[in-house]
PDB file of C-alpha atoms in Angstrom:
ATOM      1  CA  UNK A   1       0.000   0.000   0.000  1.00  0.00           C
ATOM      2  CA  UNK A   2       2.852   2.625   1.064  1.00  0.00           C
ATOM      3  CA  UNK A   3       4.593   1.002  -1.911  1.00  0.00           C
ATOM      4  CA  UNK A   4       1.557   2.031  -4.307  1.00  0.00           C
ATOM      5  CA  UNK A   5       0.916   5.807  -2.486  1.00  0.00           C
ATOM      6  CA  UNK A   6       4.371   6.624  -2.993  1.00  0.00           C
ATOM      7  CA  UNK A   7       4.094   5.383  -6.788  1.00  0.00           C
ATOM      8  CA  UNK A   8       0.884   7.258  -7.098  1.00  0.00           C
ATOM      9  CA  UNK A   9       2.281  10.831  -5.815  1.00  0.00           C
ATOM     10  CA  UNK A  10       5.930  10.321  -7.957  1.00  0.00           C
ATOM     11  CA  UNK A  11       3.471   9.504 -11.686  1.00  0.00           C
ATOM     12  CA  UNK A  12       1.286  12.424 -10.214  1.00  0.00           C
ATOM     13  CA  UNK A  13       4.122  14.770 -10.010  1.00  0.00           C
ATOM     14  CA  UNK A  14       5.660  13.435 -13.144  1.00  0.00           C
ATOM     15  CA  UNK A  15       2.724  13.969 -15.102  1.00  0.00           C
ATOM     16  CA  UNK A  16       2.320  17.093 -13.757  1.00  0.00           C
ATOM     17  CA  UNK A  17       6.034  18.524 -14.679  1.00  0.00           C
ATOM     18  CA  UNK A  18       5.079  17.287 -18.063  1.00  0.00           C
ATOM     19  CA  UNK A  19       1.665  19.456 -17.966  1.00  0.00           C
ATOM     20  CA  UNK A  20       3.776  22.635 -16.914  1.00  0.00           C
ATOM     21  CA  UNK A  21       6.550  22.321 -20.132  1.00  0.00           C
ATOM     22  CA  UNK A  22       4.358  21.187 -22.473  1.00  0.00           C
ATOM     23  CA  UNK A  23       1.937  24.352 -21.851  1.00  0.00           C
ATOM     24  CA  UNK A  24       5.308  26.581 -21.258  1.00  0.00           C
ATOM     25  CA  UNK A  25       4.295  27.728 -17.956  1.00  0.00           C
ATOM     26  CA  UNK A  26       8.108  26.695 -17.914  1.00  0.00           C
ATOM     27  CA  UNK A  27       8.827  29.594 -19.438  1.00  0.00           C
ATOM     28  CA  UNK A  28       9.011  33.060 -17.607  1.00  0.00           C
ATOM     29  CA  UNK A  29       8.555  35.209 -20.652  1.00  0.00           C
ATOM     30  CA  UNK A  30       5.239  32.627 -21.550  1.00  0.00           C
ATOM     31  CA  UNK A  31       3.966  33.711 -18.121  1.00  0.00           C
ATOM     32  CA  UNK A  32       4.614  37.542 -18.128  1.00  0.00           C
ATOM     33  CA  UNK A  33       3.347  37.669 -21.321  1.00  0.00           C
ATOM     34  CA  UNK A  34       0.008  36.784 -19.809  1.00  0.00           C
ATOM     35  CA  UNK A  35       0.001  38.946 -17.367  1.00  0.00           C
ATOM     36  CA  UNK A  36       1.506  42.076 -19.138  1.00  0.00           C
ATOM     37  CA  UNK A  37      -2.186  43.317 -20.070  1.00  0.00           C
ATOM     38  CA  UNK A  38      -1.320  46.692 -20.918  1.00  0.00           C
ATOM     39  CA  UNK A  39       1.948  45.421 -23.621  1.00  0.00           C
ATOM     40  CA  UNK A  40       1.351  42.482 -25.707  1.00  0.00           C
ATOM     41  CA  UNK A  41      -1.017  40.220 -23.824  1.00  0.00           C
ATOM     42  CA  UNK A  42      -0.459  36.335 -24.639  1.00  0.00           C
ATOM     43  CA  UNK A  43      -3.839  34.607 -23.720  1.00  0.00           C
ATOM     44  CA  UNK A  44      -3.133  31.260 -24.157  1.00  0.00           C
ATOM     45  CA  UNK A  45      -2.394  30.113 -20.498  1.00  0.00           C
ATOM     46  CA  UNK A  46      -6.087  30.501 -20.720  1.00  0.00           C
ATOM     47  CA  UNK A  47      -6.381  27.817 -22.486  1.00  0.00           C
ATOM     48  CA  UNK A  48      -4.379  26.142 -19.799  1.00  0.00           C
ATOM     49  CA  UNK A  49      -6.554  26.988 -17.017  1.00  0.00           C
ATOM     50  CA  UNK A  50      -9.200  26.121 -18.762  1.00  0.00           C
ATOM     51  CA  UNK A  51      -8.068  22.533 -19.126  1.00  0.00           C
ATOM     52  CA  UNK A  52      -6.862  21.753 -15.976  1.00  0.00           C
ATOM     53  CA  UNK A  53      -9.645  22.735 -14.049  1.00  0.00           C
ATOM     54  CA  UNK A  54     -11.817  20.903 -16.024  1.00  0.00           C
ATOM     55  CA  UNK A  55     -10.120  17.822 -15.660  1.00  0.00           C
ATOM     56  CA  UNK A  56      -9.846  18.427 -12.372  1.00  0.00           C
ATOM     57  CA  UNK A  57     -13.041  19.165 -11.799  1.00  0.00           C
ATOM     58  CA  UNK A  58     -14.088  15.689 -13.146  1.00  0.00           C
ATOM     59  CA  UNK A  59     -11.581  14.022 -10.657  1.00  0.00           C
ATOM     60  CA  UNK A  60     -13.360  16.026  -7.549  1.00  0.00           C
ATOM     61  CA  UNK A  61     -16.698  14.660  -8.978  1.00  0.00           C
ATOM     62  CA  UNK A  62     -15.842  11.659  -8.947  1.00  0.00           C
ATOM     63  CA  UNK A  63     -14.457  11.252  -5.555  1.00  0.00           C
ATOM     64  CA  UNK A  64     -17.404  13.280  -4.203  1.00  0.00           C
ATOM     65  CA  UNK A  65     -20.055  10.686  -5.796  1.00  0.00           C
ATOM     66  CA  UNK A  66     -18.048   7.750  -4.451  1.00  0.00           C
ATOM     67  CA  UNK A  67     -18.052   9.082  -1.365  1.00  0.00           C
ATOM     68  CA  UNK A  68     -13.900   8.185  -1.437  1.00  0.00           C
ATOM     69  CA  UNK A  69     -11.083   7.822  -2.636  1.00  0.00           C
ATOM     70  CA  UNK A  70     -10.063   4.647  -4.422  1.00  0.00           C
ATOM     71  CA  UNK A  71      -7.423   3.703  -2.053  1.00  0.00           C
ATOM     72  CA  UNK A  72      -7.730   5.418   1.422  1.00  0.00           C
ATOM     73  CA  UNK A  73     -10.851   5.216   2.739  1.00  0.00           C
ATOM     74  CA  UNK A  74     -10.914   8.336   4.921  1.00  0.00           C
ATOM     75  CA  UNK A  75     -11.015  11.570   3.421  1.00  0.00           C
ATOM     76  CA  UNK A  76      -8.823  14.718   4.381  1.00  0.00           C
ATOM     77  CA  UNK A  77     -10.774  17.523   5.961  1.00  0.00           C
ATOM     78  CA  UNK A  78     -11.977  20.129   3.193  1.00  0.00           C
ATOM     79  CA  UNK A  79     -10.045  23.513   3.316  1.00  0.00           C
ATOM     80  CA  UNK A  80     -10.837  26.522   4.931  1.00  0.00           C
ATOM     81  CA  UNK A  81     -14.077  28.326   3.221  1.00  0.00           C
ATOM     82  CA  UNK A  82     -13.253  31.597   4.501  1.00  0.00           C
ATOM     83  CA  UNK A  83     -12.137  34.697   2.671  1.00  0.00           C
ATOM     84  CA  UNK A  84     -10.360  36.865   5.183  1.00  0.00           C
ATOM     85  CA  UNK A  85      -7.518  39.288   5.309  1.00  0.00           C
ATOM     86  CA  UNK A  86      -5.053  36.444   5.387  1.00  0.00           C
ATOM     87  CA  UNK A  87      -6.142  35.163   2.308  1.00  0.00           C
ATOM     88  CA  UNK A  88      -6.339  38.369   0.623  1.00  0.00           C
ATOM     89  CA  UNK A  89      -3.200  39.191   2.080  1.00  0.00           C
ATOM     90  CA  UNK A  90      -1.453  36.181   0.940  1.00  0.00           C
ATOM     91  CA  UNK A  91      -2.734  36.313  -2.841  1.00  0.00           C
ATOM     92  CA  UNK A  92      -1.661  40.048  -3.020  1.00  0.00           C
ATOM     93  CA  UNK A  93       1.797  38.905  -1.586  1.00  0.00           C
ATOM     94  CA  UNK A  94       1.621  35.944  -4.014  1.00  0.00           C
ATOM     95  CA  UNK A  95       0.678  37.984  -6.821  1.00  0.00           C
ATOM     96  CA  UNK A  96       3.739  40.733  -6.838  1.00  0.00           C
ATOM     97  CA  UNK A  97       5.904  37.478  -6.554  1.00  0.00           C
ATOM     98  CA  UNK A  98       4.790  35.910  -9.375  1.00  0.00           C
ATOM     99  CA  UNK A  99       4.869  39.248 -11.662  1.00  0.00           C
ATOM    100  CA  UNK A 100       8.021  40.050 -10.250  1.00  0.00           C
ATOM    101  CA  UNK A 101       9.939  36.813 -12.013  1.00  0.00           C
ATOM    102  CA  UNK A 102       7.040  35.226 -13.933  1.00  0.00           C
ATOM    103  CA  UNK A 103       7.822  32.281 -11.745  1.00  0.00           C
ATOM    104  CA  UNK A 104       5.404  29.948  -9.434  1.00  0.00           C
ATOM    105  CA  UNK A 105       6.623  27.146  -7.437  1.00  0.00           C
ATOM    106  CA  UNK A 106       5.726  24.255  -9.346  1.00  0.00           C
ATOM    107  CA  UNK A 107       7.014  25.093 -12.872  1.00  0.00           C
ATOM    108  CA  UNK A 108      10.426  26.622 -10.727  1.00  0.00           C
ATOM    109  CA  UNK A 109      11.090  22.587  -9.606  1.00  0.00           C
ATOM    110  CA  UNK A 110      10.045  21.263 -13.066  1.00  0.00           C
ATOM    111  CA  UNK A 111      12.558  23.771 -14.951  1.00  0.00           C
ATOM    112  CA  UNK A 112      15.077  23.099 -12.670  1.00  0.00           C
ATOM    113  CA  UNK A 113      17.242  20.571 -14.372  1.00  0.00           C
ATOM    114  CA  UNK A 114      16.912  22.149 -17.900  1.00  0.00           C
ATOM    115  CA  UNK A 115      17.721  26.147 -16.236  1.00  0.00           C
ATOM    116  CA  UNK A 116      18.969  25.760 -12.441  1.00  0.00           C
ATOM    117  CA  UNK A 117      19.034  29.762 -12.161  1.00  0.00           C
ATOM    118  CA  UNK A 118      15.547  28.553 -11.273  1.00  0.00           C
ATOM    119  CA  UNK A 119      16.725  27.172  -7.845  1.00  0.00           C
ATOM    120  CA  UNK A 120      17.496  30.718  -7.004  1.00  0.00           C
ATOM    121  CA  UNK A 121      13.713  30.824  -6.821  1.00  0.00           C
ATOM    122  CA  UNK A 122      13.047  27.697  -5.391  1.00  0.00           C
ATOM    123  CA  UNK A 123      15.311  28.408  -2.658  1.00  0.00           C
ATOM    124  CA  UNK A 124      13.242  31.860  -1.708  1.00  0.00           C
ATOM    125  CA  UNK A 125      10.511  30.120  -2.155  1.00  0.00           C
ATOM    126  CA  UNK A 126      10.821  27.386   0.546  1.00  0.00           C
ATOM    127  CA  UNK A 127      12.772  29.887   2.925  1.00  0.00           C
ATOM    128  CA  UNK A 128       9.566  32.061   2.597  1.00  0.00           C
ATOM    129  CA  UNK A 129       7.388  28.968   3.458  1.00  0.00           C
ATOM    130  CA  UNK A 130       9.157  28.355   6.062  1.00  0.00           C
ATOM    131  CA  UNK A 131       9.270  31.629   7.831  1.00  0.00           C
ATOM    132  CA  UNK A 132       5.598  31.518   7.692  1.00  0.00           C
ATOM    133  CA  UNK A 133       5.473  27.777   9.120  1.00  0.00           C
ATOM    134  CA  UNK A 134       7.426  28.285  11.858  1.00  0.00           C
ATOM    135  CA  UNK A 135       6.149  31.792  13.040  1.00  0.00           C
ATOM    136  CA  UNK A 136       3.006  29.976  12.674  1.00  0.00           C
ATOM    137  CA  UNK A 137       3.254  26.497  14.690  1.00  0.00           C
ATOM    138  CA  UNK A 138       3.303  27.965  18.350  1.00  0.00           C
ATOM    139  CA  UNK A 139      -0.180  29.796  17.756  1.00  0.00           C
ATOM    140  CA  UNK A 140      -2.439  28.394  20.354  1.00  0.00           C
ATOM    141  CA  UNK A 141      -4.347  31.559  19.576  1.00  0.00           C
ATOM    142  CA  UNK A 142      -6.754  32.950  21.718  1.00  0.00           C
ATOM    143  CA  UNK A 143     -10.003  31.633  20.084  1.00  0.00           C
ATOM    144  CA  UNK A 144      -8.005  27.968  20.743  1.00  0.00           C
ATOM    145  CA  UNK A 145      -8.266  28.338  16.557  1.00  0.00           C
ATOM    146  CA  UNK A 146      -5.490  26.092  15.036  1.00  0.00           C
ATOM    147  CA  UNK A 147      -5.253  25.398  11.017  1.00  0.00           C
ATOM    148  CA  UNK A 148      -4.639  21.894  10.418  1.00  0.00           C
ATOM    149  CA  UNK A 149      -2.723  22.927   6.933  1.00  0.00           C
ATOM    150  CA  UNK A 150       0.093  25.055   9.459  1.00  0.00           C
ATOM    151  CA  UNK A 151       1.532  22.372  11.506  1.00  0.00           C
ATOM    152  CA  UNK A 152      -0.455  21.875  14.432  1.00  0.00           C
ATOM    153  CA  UNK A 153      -2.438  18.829  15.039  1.00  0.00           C
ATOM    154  CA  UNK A 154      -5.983  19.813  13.832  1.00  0.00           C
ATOM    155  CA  UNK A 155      -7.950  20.146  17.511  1.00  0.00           C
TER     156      UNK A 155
ATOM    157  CA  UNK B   1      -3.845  46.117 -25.819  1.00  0.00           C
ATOM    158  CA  UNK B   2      -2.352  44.401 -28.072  1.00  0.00           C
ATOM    159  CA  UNK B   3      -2.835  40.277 -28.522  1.00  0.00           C
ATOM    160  CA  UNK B   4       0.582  37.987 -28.902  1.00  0.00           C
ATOM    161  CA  UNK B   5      -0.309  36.441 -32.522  1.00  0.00           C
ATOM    162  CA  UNK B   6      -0.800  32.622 -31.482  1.00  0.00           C
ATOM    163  CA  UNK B   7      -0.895  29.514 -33.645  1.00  0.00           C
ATOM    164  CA  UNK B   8      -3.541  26.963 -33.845  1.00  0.00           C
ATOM    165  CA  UNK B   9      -0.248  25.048 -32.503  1.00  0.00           C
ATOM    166  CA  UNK B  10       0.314  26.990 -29.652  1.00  0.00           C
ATOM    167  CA  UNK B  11      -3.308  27.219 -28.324  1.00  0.00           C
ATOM    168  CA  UNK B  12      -2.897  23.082 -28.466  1.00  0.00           C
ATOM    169  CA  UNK B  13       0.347  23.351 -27.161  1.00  0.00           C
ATOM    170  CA  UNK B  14      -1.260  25.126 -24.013  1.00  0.00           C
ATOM    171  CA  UNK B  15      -4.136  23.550 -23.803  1.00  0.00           C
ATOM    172  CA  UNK B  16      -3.105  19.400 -24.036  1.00  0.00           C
ATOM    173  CA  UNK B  17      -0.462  21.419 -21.092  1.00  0.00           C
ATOM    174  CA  UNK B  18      -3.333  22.376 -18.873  1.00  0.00           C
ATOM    175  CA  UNK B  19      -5.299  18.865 -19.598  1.00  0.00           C
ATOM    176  CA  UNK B  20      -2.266  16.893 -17.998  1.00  0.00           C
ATOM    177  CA  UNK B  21      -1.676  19.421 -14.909  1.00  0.00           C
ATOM    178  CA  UNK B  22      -5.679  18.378 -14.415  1.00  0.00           C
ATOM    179  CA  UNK B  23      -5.391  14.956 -15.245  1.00  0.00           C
ATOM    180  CA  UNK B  24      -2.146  14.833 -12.186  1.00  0.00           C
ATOM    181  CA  UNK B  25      -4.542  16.784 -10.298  1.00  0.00           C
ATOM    182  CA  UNK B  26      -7.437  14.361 -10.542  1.00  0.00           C
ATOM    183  CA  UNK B  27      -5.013  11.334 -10.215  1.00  0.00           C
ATOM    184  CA  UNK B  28      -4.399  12.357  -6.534  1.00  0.00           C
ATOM    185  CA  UNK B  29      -7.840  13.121  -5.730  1.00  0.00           C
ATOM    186  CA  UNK B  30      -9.331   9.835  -7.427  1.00  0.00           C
ATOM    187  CA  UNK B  31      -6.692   7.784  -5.945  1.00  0.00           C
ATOM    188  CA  UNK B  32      -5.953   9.138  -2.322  1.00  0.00           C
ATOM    189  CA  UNK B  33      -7.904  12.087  -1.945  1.00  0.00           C
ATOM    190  CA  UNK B  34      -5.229  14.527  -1.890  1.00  0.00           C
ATOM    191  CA  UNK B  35      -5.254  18.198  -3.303  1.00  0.00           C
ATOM    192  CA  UNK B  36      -2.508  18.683  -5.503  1.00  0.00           C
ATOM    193  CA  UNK B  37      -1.334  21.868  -3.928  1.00  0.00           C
ATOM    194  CA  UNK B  38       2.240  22.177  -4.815  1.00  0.00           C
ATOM    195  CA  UNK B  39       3.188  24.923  -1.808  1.00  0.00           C
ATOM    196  CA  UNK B  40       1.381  22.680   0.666  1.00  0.00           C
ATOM    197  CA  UNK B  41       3.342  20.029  -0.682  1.00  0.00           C
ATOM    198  CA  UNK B  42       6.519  21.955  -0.317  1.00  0.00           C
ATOM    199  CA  UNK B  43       5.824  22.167   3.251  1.00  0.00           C
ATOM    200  CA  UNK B  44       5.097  18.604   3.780  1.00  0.00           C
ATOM    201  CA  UNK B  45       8.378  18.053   2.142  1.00  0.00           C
ATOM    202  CA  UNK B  46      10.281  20.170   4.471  1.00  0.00           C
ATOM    203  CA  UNK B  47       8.737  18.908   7.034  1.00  0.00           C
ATOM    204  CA  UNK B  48      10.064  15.137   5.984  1.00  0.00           C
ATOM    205  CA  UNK B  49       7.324  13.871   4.389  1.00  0.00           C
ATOM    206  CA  UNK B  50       8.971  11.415   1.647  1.00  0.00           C
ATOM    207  CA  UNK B  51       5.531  11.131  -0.573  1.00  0.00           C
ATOM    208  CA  UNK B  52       5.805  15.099  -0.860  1.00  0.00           C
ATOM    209  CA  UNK B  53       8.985  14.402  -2.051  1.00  0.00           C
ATOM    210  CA  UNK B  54       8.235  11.920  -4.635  1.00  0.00           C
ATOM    211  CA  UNK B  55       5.676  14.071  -6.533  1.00  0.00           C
ATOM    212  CA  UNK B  56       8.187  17.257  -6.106  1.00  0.00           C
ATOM    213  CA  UNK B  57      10.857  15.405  -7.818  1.00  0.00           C
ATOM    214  CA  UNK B  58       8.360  14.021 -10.396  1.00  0.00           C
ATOM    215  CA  UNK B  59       8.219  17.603 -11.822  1.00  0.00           C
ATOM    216  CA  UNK B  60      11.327  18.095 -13.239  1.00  0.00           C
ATOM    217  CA  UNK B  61      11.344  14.252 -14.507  1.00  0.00           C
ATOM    218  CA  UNK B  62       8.270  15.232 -16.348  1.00  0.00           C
ATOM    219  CA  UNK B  63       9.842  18.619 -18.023  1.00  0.00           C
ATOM    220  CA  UNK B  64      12.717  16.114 -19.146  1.00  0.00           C
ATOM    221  CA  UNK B  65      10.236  13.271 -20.532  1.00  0.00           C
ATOM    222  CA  UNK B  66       8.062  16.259 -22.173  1.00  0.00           C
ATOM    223  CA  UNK B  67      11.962  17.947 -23.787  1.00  0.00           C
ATOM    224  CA  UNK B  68      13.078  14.663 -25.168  1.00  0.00           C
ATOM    225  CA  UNK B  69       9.966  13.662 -27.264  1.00  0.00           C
ATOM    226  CA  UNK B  70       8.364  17.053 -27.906  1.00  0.00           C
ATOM    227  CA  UNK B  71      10.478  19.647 -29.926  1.00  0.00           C
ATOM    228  CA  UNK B  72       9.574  23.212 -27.773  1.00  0.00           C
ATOM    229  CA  UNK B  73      10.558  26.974 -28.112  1.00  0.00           C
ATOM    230  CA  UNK B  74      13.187  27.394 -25.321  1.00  0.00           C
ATOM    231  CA  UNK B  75      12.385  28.786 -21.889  1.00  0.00           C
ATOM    232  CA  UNK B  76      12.717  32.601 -21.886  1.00  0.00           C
ATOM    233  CA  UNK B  77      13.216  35.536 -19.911  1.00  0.00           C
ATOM    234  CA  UNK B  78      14.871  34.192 -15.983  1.00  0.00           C
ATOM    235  CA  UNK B  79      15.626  37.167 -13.814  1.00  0.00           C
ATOM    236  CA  UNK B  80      18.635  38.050 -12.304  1.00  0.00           C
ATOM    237  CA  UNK B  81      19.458  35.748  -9.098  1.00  0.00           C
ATOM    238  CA  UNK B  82      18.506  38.319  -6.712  1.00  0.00           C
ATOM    239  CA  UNK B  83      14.874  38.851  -8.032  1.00  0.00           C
ATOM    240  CA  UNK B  84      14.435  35.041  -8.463  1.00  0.00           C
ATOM    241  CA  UNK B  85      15.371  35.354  -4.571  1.00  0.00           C
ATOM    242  CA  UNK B  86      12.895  38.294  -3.856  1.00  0.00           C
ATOM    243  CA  UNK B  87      10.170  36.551  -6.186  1.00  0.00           C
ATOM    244  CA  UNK B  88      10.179  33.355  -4.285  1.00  0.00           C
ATOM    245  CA  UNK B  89      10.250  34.842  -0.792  1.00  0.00           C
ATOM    246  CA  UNK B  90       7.298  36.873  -1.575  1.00  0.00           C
ATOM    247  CA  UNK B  91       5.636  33.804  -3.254  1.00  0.00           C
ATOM    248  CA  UNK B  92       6.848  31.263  -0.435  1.00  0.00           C
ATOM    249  CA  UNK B  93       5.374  33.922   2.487  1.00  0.00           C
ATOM    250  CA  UNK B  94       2.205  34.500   0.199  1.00  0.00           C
ATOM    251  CA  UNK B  95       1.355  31.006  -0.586  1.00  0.00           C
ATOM    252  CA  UNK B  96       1.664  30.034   3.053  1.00  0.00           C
ATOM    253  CA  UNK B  97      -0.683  32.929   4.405  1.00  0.00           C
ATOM    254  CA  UNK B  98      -2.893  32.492   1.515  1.00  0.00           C
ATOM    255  CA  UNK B  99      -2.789  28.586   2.002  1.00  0.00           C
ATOM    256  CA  UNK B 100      -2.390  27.635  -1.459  1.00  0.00           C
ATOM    257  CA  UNK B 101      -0.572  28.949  -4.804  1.00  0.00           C
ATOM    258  CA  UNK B 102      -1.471  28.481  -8.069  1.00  0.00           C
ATOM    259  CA  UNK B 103      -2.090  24.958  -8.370  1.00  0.00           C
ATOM    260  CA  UNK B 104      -3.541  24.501  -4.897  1.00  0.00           C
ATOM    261  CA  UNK B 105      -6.510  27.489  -5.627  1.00  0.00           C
ATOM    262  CA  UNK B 106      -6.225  28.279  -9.368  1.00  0.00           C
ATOM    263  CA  UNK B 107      -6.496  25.041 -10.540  1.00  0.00           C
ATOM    264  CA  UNK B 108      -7.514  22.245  -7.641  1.00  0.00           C
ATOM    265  CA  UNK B 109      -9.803  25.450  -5.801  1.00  0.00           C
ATOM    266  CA  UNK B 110     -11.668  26.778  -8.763  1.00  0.00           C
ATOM    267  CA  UNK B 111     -12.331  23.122  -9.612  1.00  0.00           C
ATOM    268  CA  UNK B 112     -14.272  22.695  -6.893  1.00  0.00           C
ATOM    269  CA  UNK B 113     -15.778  25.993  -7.191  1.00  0.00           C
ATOM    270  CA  UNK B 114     -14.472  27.620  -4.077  1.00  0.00           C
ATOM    271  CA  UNK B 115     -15.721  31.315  -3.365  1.00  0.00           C
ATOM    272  CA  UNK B 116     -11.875  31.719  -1.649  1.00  0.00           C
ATOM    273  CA  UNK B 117      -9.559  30.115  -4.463  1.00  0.00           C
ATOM    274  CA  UNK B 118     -11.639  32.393  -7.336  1.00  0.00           C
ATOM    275  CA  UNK B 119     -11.031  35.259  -5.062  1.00  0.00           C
ATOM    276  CA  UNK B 120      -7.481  34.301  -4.767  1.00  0.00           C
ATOM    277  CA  UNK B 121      -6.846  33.348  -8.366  1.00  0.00           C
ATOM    278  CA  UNK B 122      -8.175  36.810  -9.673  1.00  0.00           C
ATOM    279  CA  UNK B 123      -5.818  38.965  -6.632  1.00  0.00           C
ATOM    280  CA  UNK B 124      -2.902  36.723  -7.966  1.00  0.00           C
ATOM    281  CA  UNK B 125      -3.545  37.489 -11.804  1.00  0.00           C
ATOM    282  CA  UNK B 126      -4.243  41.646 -10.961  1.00  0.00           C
ATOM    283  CA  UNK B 127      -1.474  41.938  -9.081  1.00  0.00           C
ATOM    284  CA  UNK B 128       0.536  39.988 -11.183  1.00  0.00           C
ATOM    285  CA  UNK B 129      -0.338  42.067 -13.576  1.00  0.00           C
ATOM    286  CA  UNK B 130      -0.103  45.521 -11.622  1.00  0.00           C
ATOM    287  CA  UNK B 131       4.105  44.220 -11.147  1.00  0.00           C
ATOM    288  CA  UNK B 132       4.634  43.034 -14.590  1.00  0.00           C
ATOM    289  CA  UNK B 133       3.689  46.591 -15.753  1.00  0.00           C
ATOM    290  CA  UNK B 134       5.843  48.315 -12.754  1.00  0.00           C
ATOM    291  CA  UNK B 135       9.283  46.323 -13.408  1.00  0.00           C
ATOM    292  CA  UNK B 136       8.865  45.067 -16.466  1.00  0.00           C
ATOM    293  CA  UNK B 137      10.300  41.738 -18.152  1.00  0.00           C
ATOM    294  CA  UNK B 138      13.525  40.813 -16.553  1.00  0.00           C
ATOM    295  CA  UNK B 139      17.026  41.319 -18.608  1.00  0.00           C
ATOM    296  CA  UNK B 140      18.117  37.829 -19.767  1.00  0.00           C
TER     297      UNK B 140
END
């Protein structure tokens, strides 16, 4: 079973890395070009969005009308529903990062053995995450409020 | 504004790109019930676990599968090391607060129609946006 999990999350990941160069999300100047609205706009990562949350979508429908997953029979907790400032905080923060290199996580790693001025990135990036994980484990908070995706054991 | 003139190619290009990010996506929801939220799992990694790992490695093995049988326009346009620094700090701190990046709310969120990862999504394309017309496209 741990055998088959850990096979399931390296073909996930693999196919995923292939998803990200094939579409050129690879690409910083693909990326910028998306987002450079008011120069010459490239609209195809559209397209990209587009198609993975569609097939996405189908994969949450299915699990939802089987009630489960096909191989663990528990199901994680759903994700926080609320929009407050720490979300909208976080996207804005998010937001200048990506613009700012034309870089997200994800296609950072899967570039990384073709262009490793990418790990430059990469390493921000998980030094960033971390700041945030540890300044948030210790927060017992006063509400007794504790998010299950920071760390903390979920009561 | 002006519109990038796209081939028929490059529309399928970015499309069949998106349909396997989806298709990874729904593999780990069908199969284990996991969101395919690449900043949670860059946590998870940190923090140890090895099935984080796995997928985070499986990303650049799938660039290097995609490379050697596709022929592709070459990757473009990396900043300088200290902006690819500043850029992933502010993404790293921003994903964490936010709880999810890109793939976590843009593509896994919106999929299930969350009212938080559309939110998200559209602050993360404006101000995007709002940066790539302040600084501009990096020097290669």
């Amino acid at each position: 079973m741990s055998m088959i999990r850990s096979l399931v999350f390296l073909m996930c990941g693999t196919v995923f890395g292939a998803g990200l160069a094939l579409s050129r999300m690879t690409s910083p100047a693909k990326v910028i070009g998306f987002l450079d609205f008011g120069g010459t706009w490239d609209p195809s990562l559209a397209a990209t969005m587009a198609g993975a949350v569609i097939l996405a979508a189908l994969g949450h429908w299915l699990v939802r009308r089987r009630g489960a997953a096909l191989l663990v029979a528990e199901m994680p907790s759903p994700p926080p529903s609320r929009i407050d400032g720490r979300l909208l905080g976080g996207a804005v923060i998010f937001g200048a990062g990506w613009g700012l290199a034309g870089m997200c996580p994800a296609p950072a790693m899967a570039v990384a053995l073709l262009h490793p001025a990418s790990l430059w990135f990469v390493g921000g990036f998980m030094l960033g995450a971390k700041a945030l994980t540890v300044l948030d484990r210790p927060k017992t908070s006063a509400g007794g409020e504790c998010r299950p995706s920071c760390g903390c054991s979920g009561r | 504004m002006n519109i990038v003139a796209l081939s028929p190619a490059d529309w399928a290009l970015a499309l069949a790109g998106g349909m396997l990010i989806g298709l990874a996506a729904s593999g780990l929801m069908v199969a284990l019930g996991q969101v395919a939220g690449i900043s949670g799992l860059v946590t998870k990694a940190m923090a140890g676990r090895w099935e984080a790992v796995l997928f985070l490695l499986g990303l650049p093995l799938g660039a290097l599968i995609v490379n050697a049988l596709v022929s592709l326009p070459p990757e473009q346009a990396f900043a300088s090391p200290g902006r690819l620094v500043a850029a992933g700090l502010l993404t790293g701190i921003g994903a964490r607060l936010a709880n999810g990046c890109t793939s976590g709310h843009s593509v896994c969120g919106i999929a299930r129609l969350s009212p938080r990862s559309v939110v998200a999504t559209l602050l993360f394309i404006g101000i995007g946006a709002v940066m790539v017309a302040l600084v501009g496209v990096p020097a290669p």
